[in-house]
PDB file of C-alpha atoms in Angstrom:
ATOM      1  CA  UNK D1077     -63.486  90.596 -78.793  1.00 46.00           C
ATOM      2  CA  UNK D1078     -63.708  93.598 -76.651  1.00 46.00           C
ATOM      3  CA  UNK D1079     -64.826  96.411 -78.370  1.00 48.00           C
ATOM      4  CA  UNK D1080     -65.272 100.054 -77.012  1.00 50.00           C
ATOM      5  CA  UNK D1081     -66.241 103.529 -78.638  1.00 48.00           C
ATOM      6  CA  UNK D1082     -62.935 105.993 -77.180  1.00 49.00           C
ATOM      7  CA  UNK D1083     -62.902 109.508 -78.350  1.00 49.00           C
ATOM      8  CA  UNK D1084     -58.967 110.024 -79.167  1.00 51.00           C
ATOM      9  CA  UNK D1085     -57.537 113.500 -79.387  1.00 53.00           C
ATOM     10  CA  UNK D1086     -56.329 112.710 -83.413  1.00 57.00           C
ATOM     11  CA  UNK D1087     -60.240 112.935 -84.329  1.00 54.00           C
ATOM     12  CA  UNK D1088     -62.333 115.397 -84.353  1.00 57.00           C
ATOM     13  CA  UNK D1089     -64.866 115.828 -81.344  1.00 59.00           C
ATOM     14  CA  UNK D1090     -67.862 114.813 -82.358  1.00 58.00           C
ATOM     15  CA  UNK D1091     -66.680 111.196 -84.356  1.00 60.00           C
ATOM     16  CA  UNK D1092     -66.010 108.241 -82.290  1.00 63.00           C
ATOM     17  CA  UNK D1093     -62.962 105.043 -83.201  1.00 75.00           C
ATOM     18  CA  UNK D1094     -64.402 101.925 -82.445  1.00 85.00           C
ATOM     19  CA  UNK D1095     -61.180  99.914 -81.693  1.00 90.00           C
ATOM     20  CA  UNK D1096     -60.571  96.207 -80.224  1.00 90.00           C
ATOM     21  CA  UNK D1097     -57.375  94.301 -79.710  1.00 93.00           C
ATOM     22  CA  UNK D1098     -57.329  91.498 -82.559  1.00 88.00           C
ATOM     23  CA  UNK D1099     -53.849  88.783 -82.216  1.00 91.00           C
ATOM     24  CA  UNK D1100     -52.473  86.685 -85.186  1.00 89.00           C
ATOM     25  CA  UNK D1101     -50.229  83.995 -84.758  1.00 91.00           C
ATOM     26  CA  UNK D1102     -47.925  83.432 -87.488  1.00 90.00           C
ATOM     27  CA  UNK D1103     -45.606  79.608 -87.246  1.00 93.00           C
ATOM     28  CA  UNK D1104     -42.219  81.154 -88.181  1.00 93.00           C
ATOM     29  CA  UNK D1105     -41.839  77.723 -91.076  1.00 94.00           C
ATOM     30  CA  UNK D1106     -44.435  80.321 -92.770  1.00 93.00           C
ATOM     31  CA  UNK D1107     -41.551  82.772 -93.350  1.00 93.00           C
ATOM     32  CA  UNK D1108     -39.415  80.135 -95.034  1.00 94.00           C
ATOM     33  CA  UNK D1109     -38.990  81.191 -98.656  1.00 93.00           C
ATOM     34  CA  UNK D1110     -39.915  78.700-101.310  1.00 94.00           C
ATOM     35  CA  UNK D1111     -42.522  77.038-103.276  1.00 96.00           C
ATOM     36  CA  UNK D1112     -45.806  76.324-100.996  1.00 96.00           C
ATOM     37  CA  UNK D1113     -49.626  75.697-102.081  1.00 97.00           C
ATOM     38  CA  UNK D1114     -52.321  77.494 -99.667  1.00 97.00           C
ATOM     39  CA  UNK D1115     -55.997  77.871 -99.199  1.00 98.00           C
ATOM     40  CA  UNK D1116     -57.897  80.691 -97.615  1.00 96.00           C
ATOM     41  CA  UNK D1117     -60.571  79.578 -95.678  1.00 98.00           C
ATOM     42  CA  UNK D1118     -62.562  82.354 -95.749  1.00 97.00           C
ATOM     43  CA  UNK D1119     -65.712  83.444 -92.855  1.00 98.00           C
ATOM     44  CA  UNK D1120     -68.272  85.140 -95.128  1.00 97.00           C
ATOM     45  CA  UNK D1121     -71.520  86.576 -94.137  1.00 97.00           C
ATOM     46  CA  UNK D1122     -72.437  84.682 -96.840  1.00 96.00           C
ATOM     47  CA  UNK D1123     -71.340  81.485 -95.723  1.00 97.00           C
ATOM     48  CA  UNK D1124     -68.051  79.475 -96.743  1.00 98.00           C
ATOM     49  CA  UNK D1125     -65.775  80.801 -99.185  1.00 98.00           C
ATOM     50  CA  UNK D1126     -62.203  79.110 -99.827  1.00 98.00           C
ATOM     51  CA  UNK D1127     -59.424  80.307-102.688  1.00 96.00           C
ATOM     52  CA  UNK D1128     -56.500  78.453-103.711  1.00 98.00           C
ATOM     53  CA  UNK D1129     -52.805  78.848-104.383  1.00 96.00           C
ATOM     54  CA  UNK D1130     -49.204  78.949-104.561  1.00 95.00           C
ATOM     55  CA  UNK D1131     -46.072  79.871-104.253  1.00 93.00           C
ATOM     56  CA  UNK D1132     -43.877  81.362-107.485  1.00 90.00           C
ATOM     57  CA  UNK D1133     -43.862  83.801-109.487  1.00 84.00           C
ATOM     58  CA  UNK D1134     -45.188  83.185-113.275  1.00 82.00           C
ATOM     59  CA  UNK D1135     -43.262  86.327-114.402  1.00 81.00           C
ATOM     60  CA  UNK D1136     -39.929  86.188-112.128  1.00 85.00           C
ATOM     61  CA  UNK D1137     -37.734  83.530-110.549  1.00 85.00           C
ATOM     62  CA  UNK D1138     -39.175  84.716-107.671  1.00 85.00           C
ATOM     63  CA  UNK D1139     -41.003  81.773-105.389  1.00 90.00           C
ATOM     64  CA  UNK D1140     -42.342  83.812-101.302  1.00 90.00           C
ATOM     65  CA  UNK D1141     -43.336  82.794 -98.209  1.00 91.00           C
ATOM     66  CA  UNK D1142     -46.919  81.798 -98.004  1.00 90.00           C
ATOM     67  CA  UNK D1143     -46.360  85.122 -95.187  1.00 88.00           C
ATOM     68  CA  UNK D1144     -45.511  87.614 -97.822  1.00 87.00           C
ATOM     69  CA  UNK D1145     -49.045  86.492 -99.784  1.00 85.00           C
ATOM     70  CA  UNK D1146     -51.016  87.587 -97.028  1.00 82.00           C
ATOM     71  CA  UNK D1147     -51.090  91.088 -96.921  1.00 83.00           C
ATOM     72  CA  UNK D1148     -51.206  90.977-100.947  1.00 86.00           C
ATOM     73  CA  UNK D1149     -53.963  88.955-100.627  1.00 78.00           C
ATOM     74  CA  UNK D1150     -55.959  91.195 -98.570  1.00 83.00           C
ATOM     75  CA  UNK D1151     -54.048  94.674 -99.372  1.00 79.00           C
ATOM     76  CA  UNK D1152     -55.462  97.428-102.682  1.00 84.00           C
ATOM     77  CA  UNK D1153     -52.458  97.116-105.238  1.00 82.00           C
ATOM     78  CA  UNK D1154     -54.457  95.400-107.689  1.00 83.00           C
ATOM     79  CA  UNK D1155     -51.657  93.579-109.447  1.00 80.00           C
ATOM     80  CA  UNK D1156     -51.522  91.787-106.771  1.00 81.00           C
ATOM     81  CA  UNK D1157     -54.962  91.537-104.698  1.00 86.00           C
ATOM     82  CA  UNK D1158     -57.003  88.689-106.426  1.00 91.00           C
ATOM     83  CA  UNK D1159     -58.355  87.255-103.024  1.00 92.00           C
ATOM     84  CA  UNK D1160     -60.108  91.073-102.471  1.00 94.00           C
ATOM     85  CA  UNK D1161     -60.915  91.502-105.367  1.00 94.00           C
ATOM     86  CA  UNK D1162     -62.918  88.111-105.576  1.00 95.00           C
ATOM     87  CA  UNK D1163     -64.602  88.750-103.123  1.00 95.00           C
ATOM     88  CA  UNK D1164     -65.656  92.107-103.655  1.00 95.00           C
ATOM     89  CA  UNK D1165     -66.889  90.754-107.342  1.00 95.00           C
ATOM     90  CA  UNK D1166     -69.373  88.329-105.267  1.00 96.00           C
ATOM     91  CA  UNK D1167     -70.593  90.624-103.345  1.00 96.00           C
ATOM     92  CA  UNK D1168     -68.937  90.660 -99.409  1.00 96.00           C
ATOM     93  CA  UNK D1169     -66.645  93.302 -98.074  1.00 95.00           C
ATOM     94  CA  UNK D1170     -63.576  91.464 -96.797  1.00 94.00           C
ATOM     95  CA  UNK D1171     -64.016  93.874 -93.381  1.00 94.00           C
ATOM     96  CA  UNK D1172     -67.479  92.229 -93.182  1.00 95.00           C
ATOM     97  CA  UNK D1173     -65.687  88.562 -93.293  1.00 96.00           C
ATOM     98  CA  UNK D1174     -65.783  86.835 -89.738  1.00 95.00           C
ATOM     99  CA  UNK D1175     -62.338  85.523 -90.062  1.00 95.00           C
ATOM    100  CA  UNK D1176     -59.539  84.139 -92.129  1.00 95.00           C
ATOM    101  CA  UNK D1177     -57.612  81.385 -91.987  1.00 96.00           C
ATOM    102  CA  UNK D1178     -54.734  81.099 -94.352  1.00 96.00           C
ATOM    103  CA  UNK D1179     -53.783  76.712 -94.653  1.00 97.00           C
ATOM    104  CA  UNK D1180     -50.497  76.466 -96.115  1.00 97.00           C
ATOM    105  CA  UNK D1181     -48.280  73.565 -97.068  1.00 98.00           C
ATOM    106  CA  UNK D1182     -44.108  73.958 -98.280  1.00 96.00           C
ATOM    107  CA  UNK D1183     -42.028  74.396 -99.188  1.00 96.00           C
ATOM    108  CA  UNK D1184     -43.223  71.639-101.511  1.00 96.00           C
ATOM    109  CA  UNK D1185     -39.937  72.701-103.306  1.00 94.00           C
ATOM    110  CA  UNK D1186     -37.199  75.483-101.965  1.00 92.00           C
ATOM    111  CA  UNK D1187     -37.220  78.900-103.888  1.00 90.00           C
ATOM    112  CA  UNK D1188     -34.255  78.406-106.817  1.00 86.00           C
ATOM    113  CA  UNK D1189     -31.095  80.751-106.435  1.00 74.00           C
ATOM    114  CA  UNK D1190     -29.375  82.578-108.484  1.00 69.00           C
ATOM    115  CA  UNK D1191     -25.925  83.063-107.950  1.00 73.00           C
ATOM    116  CA  UNK D1192     -23.694  86.794-109.043  1.00 78.00           C
ATOM    117  CA  UNK D1193     -22.961  85.740-112.008  1.00 81.00           C
ATOM    118  CA  UNK D1194     -26.373  83.835-113.036  1.00 82.00           C
ATOM    119  CA  UNK D1195     -28.251  85.634-115.999  1.00 87.00           C
ATOM    120  CA  UNK D1196     -31.840  85.568-114.779  1.00 84.00           C
ATOM    121  CA  UNK D1197     -32.848  84.440-117.931  1.00 87.00           C
ATOM    122  CA  UNK D1198     -30.982  81.169-116.580  1.00 87.00           C
ATOM    123  CA  UNK D1199     -32.315  81.843-113.393  1.00 88.00           C
ATOM    124  CA  UNK D1200     -36.164  81.478-115.126  1.00 87.00           C
ATOM    125  CA  UNK D1201     -34.296  78.210-116.830  1.00 89.00           C
ATOM    126  CA  UNK D1202     -34.679  76.450-113.241  1.00 89.00           C
ATOM    127  CA  UNK D1203     -37.459  78.301-111.701  1.00 90.00           C
ATOM    128  CA  UNK D1204     -39.822  77.667-114.545  1.00 90.00           C
ATOM    129  CA  UNK D1205     -40.286  73.843-114.841  1.00 93.00           C
ATOM    130  CA  UNK D1206     -40.766  74.193-110.853  1.00 94.00           C
ATOM    131  CA  UNK D1207     -43.094  76.743-110.742  1.00 94.00           C
ATOM    132  CA  UNK D1208     -45.640  74.683-113.201  1.00 95.00           C
ATOM    133  CA  UNK D1209     -45.044  71.599-111.053  1.00 96.00           C
ATOM    134  CA  UNK D1210     -47.076  73.871-108.312  1.00 96.00           C
ATOM    135  CA  UNK D1211     -49.376  75.548-111.133  1.00 96.00           C
ATOM    136  CA  UNK D1212     -50.413  71.864-112.019  1.00 97.00           C
ATOM    137  CA  UNK D1213     -51.454  71.114-108.113  1.00 98.00           C
ATOM    138  CA  UNK D1214     -52.631  74.581-107.478  1.00 97.00           C
ATOM    139  CA  UNK D1215     -55.136  73.502-110.393  1.00 97.00           C
ATOM    140  CA  UNK D1216     -55.683  69.994-109.267  1.00 96.00           C
ATOM    141  CA  UNK D1217     -56.221  71.238-105.655  1.00 97.00           C
ATOM    142  CA  UNK D1218     -58.576  74.073-106.520  1.00 97.00           C
ATOM    143  CA  UNK D1219     -60.739  71.396-108.611  1.00 96.00           C
ATOM    144  CA  UNK D1220     -61.239  68.648-106.494  1.00 96.00           C
ATOM    145  CA  UNK D1221     -62.298  71.306-104.140  1.00 97.00           C
ATOM    146  CA  UNK D1222     -64.712  72.630-105.673  1.00 97.00           C
ATOM    147  CA  UNK D1223     -65.387  68.822-106.789  1.00 95.00           C
ATOM    148  CA  UNK D1224     -65.802  67.965-103.610  1.00 96.00           C
ATOM    149  CA  UNK D1225     -68.106  70.302-102.502  1.00 95.00           C
ATOM    150  CA  UNK D1226     -66.633  73.840-101.744  1.00 97.00           C
ATOM    151  CA  UNK D1227     -67.460  77.120-102.096  1.00 97.00           C
ATOM    152  CA  UNK D1228     -64.508  77.855-104.188  1.00 98.00           C
ATOM    153  CA  UNK D1229     -63.702  82.160-105.595  1.00 97.00           C
ATOM    154  CA  UNK D1230     -60.669  81.133-107.530  1.00 96.00           C
ATOM    155  CA  UNK D1231     -60.099  79.209-111.238  1.00 96.00           C
ATOM    156  CA  UNK D1232     -56.774  77.837-112.214  1.00 95.00           C
ATOM    157  CA  UNK D1233     -55.424  78.127-115.635  1.00 94.00           C
ATOM    158  CA  UNK D1234     -52.828  74.955-116.071  1.00 94.00           C
ATOM    159  CA  UNK D1235     -52.777  72.568-118.823  1.00 95.00           C
ATOM    160  CA  UNK D1236     -49.530  71.292-116.885  1.00 94.00           C
ATOM    161  CA  UNK D1237     -49.800  67.594-115.415  1.00 93.00           C
ATOM    162  CA  UNK D1238     -48.434  67.102-112.126  1.00 92.00           C
ATOM    163  CA  UNK D1239     -46.985  64.464-110.913  1.00 93.00           C
ATOM    164  CA  UNK D1240     -49.440  61.429-109.384  1.00 93.00           C
ATOM    165  CA  UNK D1241     -46.967  61.287-105.876  1.00 96.00           C
ATOM    166  CA  UNK D1242     -46.628  64.219-105.076  1.00 96.00           C
ATOM    167  CA  UNK D1243     -51.088  64.791-105.850  1.00 96.00           C
ATOM    168  CA  UNK D1244     -51.704  62.211-103.133  1.00 95.00           C
ATOM    169  CA  UNK D1245     -49.255  63.713-100.429  1.00 96.00           C
ATOM    170  CA  UNK D1246     -50.663  67.502-101.227  1.00 97.00           C
ATOM    171  CA  UNK D1247     -54.405  65.799-101.134  1.00 97.00           C
ATOM    172  CA  UNK D1248     -53.478  63.790 -97.744  1.00 96.00           C
ATOM    173  CA  UNK D1249     -52.320  66.892 -95.792  1.00 97.00           C
ATOM    174  CA  UNK D1250     -55.349  69.135 -97.403  1.00 98.00           C
ATOM    175  CA  UNK D1251     -57.724  66.459 -96.365  1.00 97.00           C
ATOM    176  CA  UNK D1252     -57.114  67.201 -92.972  1.00 96.00           C
ATOM    177  CA  UNK D1253     -58.567  70.440 -93.011  1.00 97.00           C
ATOM    178  CA  UNK D1254     -61.063  69.687 -95.521  1.00 97.00           C
ATOM    179  CA  UNK D1255     -62.563  66.497 -95.018  1.00 96.00           C
ATOM    180  CA  UNK D1256     -64.582  66.199 -98.267  1.00 94.00           C
ATOM    181  CA  UNK D1257     -61.402  66.109-100.522  1.00 92.00           C
ATOM    182  CA  UNK D1258     -60.258  63.129 -98.998  1.00 81.00           C
ATOM    183  CA  UNK D1259     -63.513  61.294-100.392  1.00 74.00           C
ATOM    184  CA  UNK D1260     -62.571  62.542-103.819  1.00 62.00           C
ATOM    185  CA  UNK D1261     -60.986  61.423-106.246  1.00 62.00           C
ATOM    186  CA  UNK D1262     -59.933  62.852-109.506  1.00 58.00           C
TER     187      UNK D1262
END
């Protein structure tokens, strides 16, 4: 990283701006809508912290791409910035963190498509069972990571049961990035 202090025509003459060049590489597949699970791995001044999430809205029949959640989680909209809020509540300024890694798996299920003549209520009837399966997987992943010794910022609430084969696939894929998860069998 290169840091340079420079005078800027847009700033008062007694102010300085510290600018540095950064790069974000995003795989094109992360733009695909659908039902995904993801884990944020955040390098904070207080050590590594995780946040577990999913795509697939609870209040609407939509399932967005994980890339969309990136900006929402770290933005300033109180309705969508749970990662920023949890970091702040833990005494960590998000801007002070060394790195944010988003590890996503999916789409596990396709987004439920809506036809022109389909009512929103009809689409929710199709969306809700898939969303509930994802919520169960999200909770299981969060709880398994916490039980395996990782510091997880969020708590996931779901009373739904997940499919054992789906859970095994999820656990196996995330074990690549979180090796202790593979030694934990809830």
